[in-house]
PDB file of N, CA and C in Angstrom:
ATOM      1  N   MET A 293       0.941  -1.083   0.051  1.00 90.00           N
ATOM      2  CA  MET A 293      -0.018   0.031  -0.005  1.00 90.00           C
ATOM      3  C   MET A 293       0.912   1.202  -0.091  1.00 90.00           C
ATOM      4  N   VAL A 294       0.555   2.274  -0.873  1.00 94.00           N
ATOM      5  CA  VAL A 294       1.391   3.317  -0.993  1.00 94.00           C
ATOM      6  C   VAL A 294       0.431   4.737  -1.153  1.00 94.00           C
ATOM      7  N   ILE A 295       0.699   5.625  -0.301  1.00 95.00           N
ATOM      8  CA  ILE A 295       0.010   6.913  -0.284  1.00 95.00           C
ATOM      9  C   ILE A 295       0.948   7.991  -0.968  1.00 95.00           C
ATOM     10  N   GLU A 296       0.326   8.417  -2.050  1.00 96.00           N
ATOM     11  CA  GLU A 296       1.060   9.351  -2.898  1.00 96.00           C
ATOM     12  C   GLU A 296       0.152  10.631  -3.011  1.00 96.00           C
ATOM     13  N   PRO A 297       0.850  11.949  -3.347  1.00 96.00           N
ATOM     14  CA  PRO A 297      -0.001  13.009  -3.877  1.00 96.00           C
ATOM     15  C   PRO A 297      -0.929  12.393  -5.198  1.00 96.00           C
ATOM     16  N   CYS A 298      -2.208  13.148  -5.231  1.00 95.00           N
ATOM     17  CA  CYS A 298      -3.131  12.937  -6.243  1.00 95.00           C
ATOM     18  C   CYS A 298      -2.559  13.830  -7.533  1.00 95.00           C
ATOM     19  N   GLN A 299      -2.281  13.308  -8.723  1.00 91.00           N
ATOM     20  CA  GLN A 299      -1.771  14.020  -9.684  1.00 91.00           C
ATOM     21  C   GLN A 299      -3.053  14.493 -10.788  1.00 91.00           C
ATOM     22  N   GLN A 300      -3.965  13.675 -10.479  1.00 91.00           N
ATOM     23  CA  GLN A 300      -5.176  13.589 -11.377  1.00 91.00           C
ATOM     24  C   GLN A 300      -6.366  14.669 -10.712  1.00 91.00           C
ATOM     25  N   ASN A 301      -7.206  15.282 -11.846  1.00 94.00           N
ATOM     26  CA  ASN A 301      -8.117  16.239 -11.460  1.00 94.00           C
ATOM     27  C   ASN A 301      -9.456  15.403 -11.226  1.00 94.00           C
ATOM     28  N   ILE A 302      -9.366  14.874  -9.986  1.00 96.00           N
ATOM     29  CA  ILE A 302     -10.517  13.815  -9.670  1.00 96.00           C
ATOM     30  C   ILE A 302     -11.253  14.253  -8.224  1.00 96.00           C
ATOM     31  N   ARG A 303     -12.264  13.681  -8.029  1.00 97.00           N
ATOM     32  CA  ARG A 303     -13.248  14.147  -6.795  1.00 97.00           C
ATOM     33  C   ARG A 303     -12.934  13.090  -5.710  1.00 97.00           C
ATOM     34  N   CYS A 304     -13.041  13.504  -4.506  1.00 97.00           N
ATOM     35  CA  CYS A 304     -12.900  12.647  -3.393  1.00 97.00           C
ATOM     36  C   CYS A 304     -13.902  11.513  -3.384  1.00 97.00           C
ATOM     37  N   ASP A 305     -13.393  10.271  -2.965  1.00 96.00           N
ATOM     38  CA  ASP A 305     -14.225   9.086  -2.761  1.00 96.00           C
ATOM     39  C   ASP A 305     -15.148   9.057  -1.747  1.00 96.00           C
ATOM     40  N   THR A 306     -14.957   9.936  -0.674  1.00 96.00           N
ATOM     41  CA  THR A 306     -15.950   9.806   0.358  1.00 96.00           C
ATOM     42  C   THR A 306     -17.451  10.357  -0.232  1.00 96.00           C
ATOM     43  N   LEU A 307     -18.344   9.581   0.264  1.00 95.00           N
ATOM     44  CA  LEU A 307     -19.743   9.960   0.107  1.00 95.00           C
ATOM     45  C   LEU A 307     -20.144  11.490   0.528  1.00 95.00           C
ATOM     46  N   CYS A 308     -20.739  12.013  -0.298  1.00 95.00           N
ATOM     47  CA  CYS A 308     -21.300  13.532  -0.218  1.00 95.00           C
ATOM     48  C   CYS A 308     -20.027  14.498   0.097  1.00 95.00           C
ATOM     49  N   CYS A 309     -18.899  13.979  -0.343  1.00 96.00           N
ATOM     50  CA  CYS A 309     -17.898  14.993  -0.372  1.00 96.00           C
ATOM     51  C   CYS A 309     -17.604  15.594  -1.657  1.00 96.00           C
ATOM     52  N   ASN A 310     -17.663  16.679  -2.038  1.00 92.00           N
ATOM     53  CA  ASN A 310     -17.428  17.152  -3.563  1.00 92.00           C
ATOM     54  C   ASN A 310     -16.066  18.009  -3.633  1.00 92.00           C
ATOM     55  N   SER A 311     -15.088  17.730  -2.686  1.00 97.00           N
ATOM     56  CA  SER A 311     -13.844  18.334  -2.857  1.00 97.00           C
ATOM     57  C   SER A 311     -13.158  17.502  -3.703  1.00 97.00           C
ATOM     58  N   TYR A 312     -11.764  18.193  -4.283  1.00 97.00           N
ATOM     59  CA  TYR A 312     -10.965  17.694  -5.071  1.00 97.00           C
ATOM     60  C   TYR A 312      -9.998  16.522  -4.385  1.00 97.00           C
ATOM     61  N   ALA A 313      -9.633  15.451  -4.700  1.00 97.00           N
ATOM     62  CA  ALA A 313      -8.640  14.702  -3.945  1.00 97.00           C
ATOM     63  C   ALA A 313      -7.255  15.114  -4.065  1.00 97.00           C
ATOM     64  N   THR A 314      -6.761  15.245  -2.819  1.00 97.00           N
ATOM     65  CA  THR A 314      -5.266  15.419  -2.776  1.00 97.00           C
ATOM     66  C   THR A 314      -4.378  14.298  -2.442  1.00 97.00           C
ATOM     67  N   LYS A 315      -4.951  13.170  -2.359  1.00 97.00           N
ATOM     68  CA  LYS A 315      -4.181  12.111  -1.938  1.00 97.00           C
ATOM     69  C   LYS A 315      -4.650  10.743  -2.580  1.00 97.00           C
ATOM     70  N   ASN A 316      -3.714   9.852  -3.120  1.00 96.00           N
ATOM     71  CA  ASN A 316      -4.068   8.603  -3.748  1.00 96.00           C
ATOM     72  C   ASN A 316      -3.435   7.527  -2.997  1.00 96.00           C
ATOM     73  N   ILE A 317      -4.503   6.623  -2.451  1.00 96.00           N
ATOM     74  CA  ILE A 317      -3.863   5.660  -1.794  1.00 96.00           C
ATOM     75  C   ILE A 317      -4.055   4.432  -2.622  1.00 96.00           C
ATOM     76  N   ASN A 318      -2.805   3.993  -3.011  1.00 95.00           N
ATOM     77  CA  ASN A 318      -2.595   2.889  -4.163  1.00 95.00           C
ATOM     78  C   ASN A 318      -2.833   1.486  -3.060  1.00 95.00           C
ATOM     79  N   THR A 319      -3.925   0.859  -3.457  1.00 92.00           N
ATOM     80  CA  THR A 319      -4.146  -0.386  -2.485  1.00 92.00           C
ATOM     81  C   THR A 319      -3.384  -1.578  -3.157  1.00 92.00           C
ATOM     82  N   CYS A 320      -3.129  -1.618  -4.480  1.00 90.00           N
ATOM     83  CA  CYS A 320      -2.514  -2.800  -4.863  1.00 90.00           C
ATOM     84  C   CYS A 320      -3.857  -3.930  -5.155  1.00 90.00           C
ATOM     85  N   SER A 321      -4.810  -3.407  -5.368  1.00 90.00           N
ATOM     86  CA  SER A 321      -6.078  -4.341  -5.232  1.00 90.00           C
ATOM     87  C   SER A 321      -6.909  -4.156  -6.759  1.00 90.00           C
ATOM     88  N   HIS A 322      -7.497  -5.250  -6.993  1.00 92.00           N
ATOM     89  CA  HIS A 322      -8.314  -5.166  -8.121  1.00 92.00           C
ATOM     90  C   HIS A 322      -9.514  -4.293  -8.113  1.00 92.00           C
ATOM     91  N   LYS A 323      -9.731  -3.658  -6.897  1.00 91.00           N
ATOM     92  CA  LYS A 323     -10.769  -2.685  -6.844  1.00 91.00           C
ATOM     93  C   LYS A 323     -10.507  -1.134  -7.161  1.00 91.00           C
ATOM     94  N   GLY A 324      -9.211  -1.259  -7.120  1.00 92.00           N
ATOM     95  CA  GLY A 324      -8.598   0.101  -7.512  1.00 92.00           C
ATOM     96  C   GLY A 324      -8.061   1.069  -6.381  1.00 92.00           C
ATOM     97  N   ASN A 325      -7.655   2.254  -6.875  1.00 94.00           N
ATOM     98  CA  ASN A 325      -7.004   3.142  -5.798  1.00 94.00           C
ATOM     99  C   ASN A 325      -8.222   3.777  -5.121  1.00 94.00           C
ATOM    100  N   ILE A 326      -7.878   4.471  -3.987  1.00 96.00           N
ATOM    101  CA  ILE A 326      -8.644   5.323  -3.088  1.00 96.00           C
ATOM    102  C   ILE A 326      -8.274   6.739  -3.266  1.00 96.00           C
ATOM    103  N   TYR A 327      -9.190   7.814  -3.671  1.00 97.00           N
ATOM    104  CA  TYR A 327      -8.803   8.955  -3.770  1.00 97.00           C
ATOM    105  C   TYR A 327      -9.461   9.912  -2.697  1.00 97.00           C
ATOM    106  N   LEU A 328      -8.647  10.583  -1.749  1.00 97.00           N
ATOM    107  CA  LEU A 328      -9.337  11.295  -0.687  1.00 97.00           C
ATOM    108  C   LEU A 328      -8.805  12.689  -0.996  1.00 97.00           C
ATOM    109  N   CYS A 329      -9.775  13.761  -0.486  1.00 97.00           N
ATOM    110  CA  CYS A 329      -9.293  15.156  -0.044  1.00 97.00           C
ATOM    111  C   CYS A 329      -8.348  15.287   1.226  1.00 97.00           C
ATOM    112  N   GLU A 330      -8.048  16.439   1.531  1.00 97.00           N
ATOM    113  CA  GLU A 330      -7.064  16.410   2.764  1.00 97.00           C
ATOM    114  C   GLU A 330      -8.106  16.312   4.015  1.00 97.00           C
ATOM    115  N   LYS A 331      -9.370  16.929   3.785  1.00 97.00           N
ATOM    116  CA  LYS A 331     -10.142  16.678   5.166  1.00 97.00           C
ATOM    117  C   LYS A 331     -10.515  15.367   5.568  1.00 97.00           C
ATOM    118  N   CYS A 332     -10.696  14.521   4.362  1.00 97.00           N
ATOM    119  CA  CYS A 332     -11.284  13.051   4.558  1.00 97.00           C
ATOM    120  C   CYS A 332     -10.026  12.194   4.818  1.00 97.00           C
ATOM    121  N   PHE A 333      -9.045  12.599   4.216  1.00 97.00           N
ATOM    122  CA  PHE A 333      -7.758  11.741   4.580  1.00 97.00           C
ATOM    123  C   PHE A 333      -7.176  11.928   6.095  1.00 97.00           C
ATOM    124  N   ASP A 334      -7.442  13.049   6.862  1.00 97.00           N
ATOM    125  CA  ASP A 334      -7.177  13.382   7.971  1.00 97.00           C
ATOM    126  C   ASP A 334      -8.063  12.856   9.029  1.00 97.00           C
ATOM    127  N   SER A 335      -9.439  12.361   8.581  1.00 96.00           N
ATOM    128  CA  SER A 335     -10.262  11.921   9.251  1.00 96.00           C
ATOM    129  C   SER A 335     -10.146  10.298   9.480  1.00 96.00           C
ATOM    130  N   LEU A 336      -9.852   9.836   8.237  1.00 95.00           N
ATOM    131  CA  LEU A 336      -9.237   8.447   8.065  1.00 95.00           C
ATOM    132  C   LEU A 336      -8.075   8.092   8.931  1.00 95.00           C
ATOM    133  N   PHE A 337      -7.099   9.049   8.924  1.00 95.00           N
ATOM    134  CA  PHE A 337      -5.863   8.933   9.850  1.00 95.00           C
ATOM    135  C   PHE A 337      -6.187   9.013  11.183  1.00 95.00           C
ATOM    136  N   GLU A 338      -7.208   9.798  11.670  1.00 96.00           N
ATOM    137  CA  GLU A 338      -7.376   9.961  13.067  1.00 96.00           C
ATOM    138  C   GLU A 338      -8.344   8.666  13.410  1.00 96.00           C
ATOM    139  N   ALA A 339      -9.092   7.935  12.543  1.00 96.00           N
ATOM    140  CA  ALA A 339      -9.923   6.875  12.838  1.00 96.00           C
ATOM    141  C   ALA A 339      -9.034   5.730  13.143  1.00 96.00           C
ATOM    142  N   MET A 340      -8.060   5.705  12.325  1.00 94.00           N
ATOM    143  CA  MET A 340      -7.018   4.519  12.268  1.00 94.00           C
ATOM    144  C   MET A 340      -6.165   4.761  13.553  1.00 94.00           C
ATOM    145  N   LYS A 341      -5.783   5.864  14.074  1.00 95.00           N
ATOM    146  CA  LYS A 341      -4.922   5.935  15.213  1.00 95.00           C
ATOM    147  C   LYS A 341      -6.081   5.643  16.484  1.00 95.00           C
ATOM    148  N   ASN A 342      -7.252   5.892  16.533  1.00 95.00           N
ATOM    149  CA  ASN A 342      -7.982   5.748  17.625  1.00 95.00           C
ATOM    150  C   ASN A 342      -8.194   4.157  17.724  1.00 95.00           C
ATOM    151  N   MET A 343      -8.345   3.401  16.620  1.00 95.00           N
ATOM    152  CA  MET A 343      -8.544   1.981  16.659  1.00 95.00           C
ATOM    153  C   MET A 343      -7.281   1.476  17.164  1.00 95.00           C
ATOM    154  N   LYS A 344      -6.230   1.807  16.795  1.00 92.00           N
ATOM    155  CA  LYS A 344      -5.017   1.249  17.073  1.00 92.00           C
ATOM    156  C   LYS A 344      -4.898   1.476  18.681  1.00 92.00           C
ATOM    157  N   LYS A 345      -5.201   2.615  19.297  1.00 90.00           N
ATOM    158  CA  LYS A 345      -5.304   2.760  20.615  1.00 90.00           C
ATOM    159  C   LYS A 345      -6.107   1.817  21.374  1.00 90.00           C
ATOM    160  N   GLN A 346      -7.428   1.629  20.758  1.00 90.00           N
ATOM    161  CA  GLN A 346      -8.166   0.587  21.461  1.00 90.00           C
ATOM    162  C   GLN A 346      -7.727  -1.041  21.421  1.00 90.00           C
ATOM    163  N   ILE A 347      -7.290  -1.331  20.375  1.00 90.00           N
ATOM    164  CA  ILE A 347      -6.522  -2.517  20.207  1.00 90.00           C
ATOM    165  C   ILE A 347      -5.389  -2.691  21.162  1.00 90.00           C
ATOM    166  N   ASN A 348      -4.715  -1.739  21.353  1.00 89.00           N
ATOM    167  CA  ASN A 348      -3.462  -1.779  22.467  1.00 89.00           C
ATOM    168  C   ASN A 348      -3.967  -1.951  23.901  1.00 89.00           C
ATOM    169  N   LYS A 349      -5.224  -1.255  24.039  1.00 87.00           N
ATOM    170  CA  LYS A 349      -5.931  -1.367  25.480  1.00 87.00           C
ATOM    171  C   LYS A 349      -6.238  -2.619  25.599  1.00 87.00           C
ATOM    172  N   ILE A 350      -6.739  -3.432  24.762  1.00 87.00           N
ATOM    173  CA  ILE A 350      -7.435  -4.693  24.913  1.00 87.00           C
ATOM    174  C   ILE A 350      -6.364  -5.720  24.943  1.00 87.00           C
ATOM    175  N   LYS A 351      -5.202  -5.470  24.184  1.00 85.00           N
ATOM    176  CA  LYS A 351      -3.904  -6.571  24.472  1.00 85.00           C
ATOM    177  C   LYS A 351      -3.434  -6.221  25.658  1.00 85.00           C
ATOM    178  N   GLU A 352      -3.491  -4.833  26.218  1.00 85.00           N
ATOM    179  CA  GLU A 352      -2.872  -4.796  27.716  1.00 85.00           C
ATOM    180  C   GLU A 352      -3.633  -5.633  28.702  1.00 85.00           C
ATOM    181  N   LYS A 353      -4.972  -5.812  28.482  1.00 82.00           N
ATOM    182  CA  LYS A 353      -5.918  -6.168  29.501  1.00 82.00           C
ATOM    183  C   LYS A 353      -5.920  -7.697  29.365  1.00 82.00           C
ATOM    184  N   THR A 354      -5.527  -8.205  28.349  1.00 81.00           N
ATOM    185  CA  THR A 354      -5.585  -9.847  28.275  1.00 81.00           C
ATOM    186  C   THR A 354      -4.122 -10.333  28.668  1.00 81.00           C
ATOM    187  N   LYS A 355      -3.198  -9.456  28.839  1.00 70.00           N
ATOM    188  CA  LYS A 355      -1.818  -9.977  29.327  1.00 70.00           C
ATOM    189  C   LYS A 355      -1.902 -10.184  30.883  1.00 70.00           C
TER     190      LYS A 355
END
């Protein structure tokens, strides 16, 4: 998986977001790449950080 600046004039893939994409997430998948604007990319990043924190808390409790 590679995150690159979006070089194309394309809209963000997030539902109801009409902004232009600034990030291209190349998933190396048959489903294609994910194109996100800066705001949606930051939201995804924050959600992933929060999920990682929750997983770490669960792991600590099970030790």
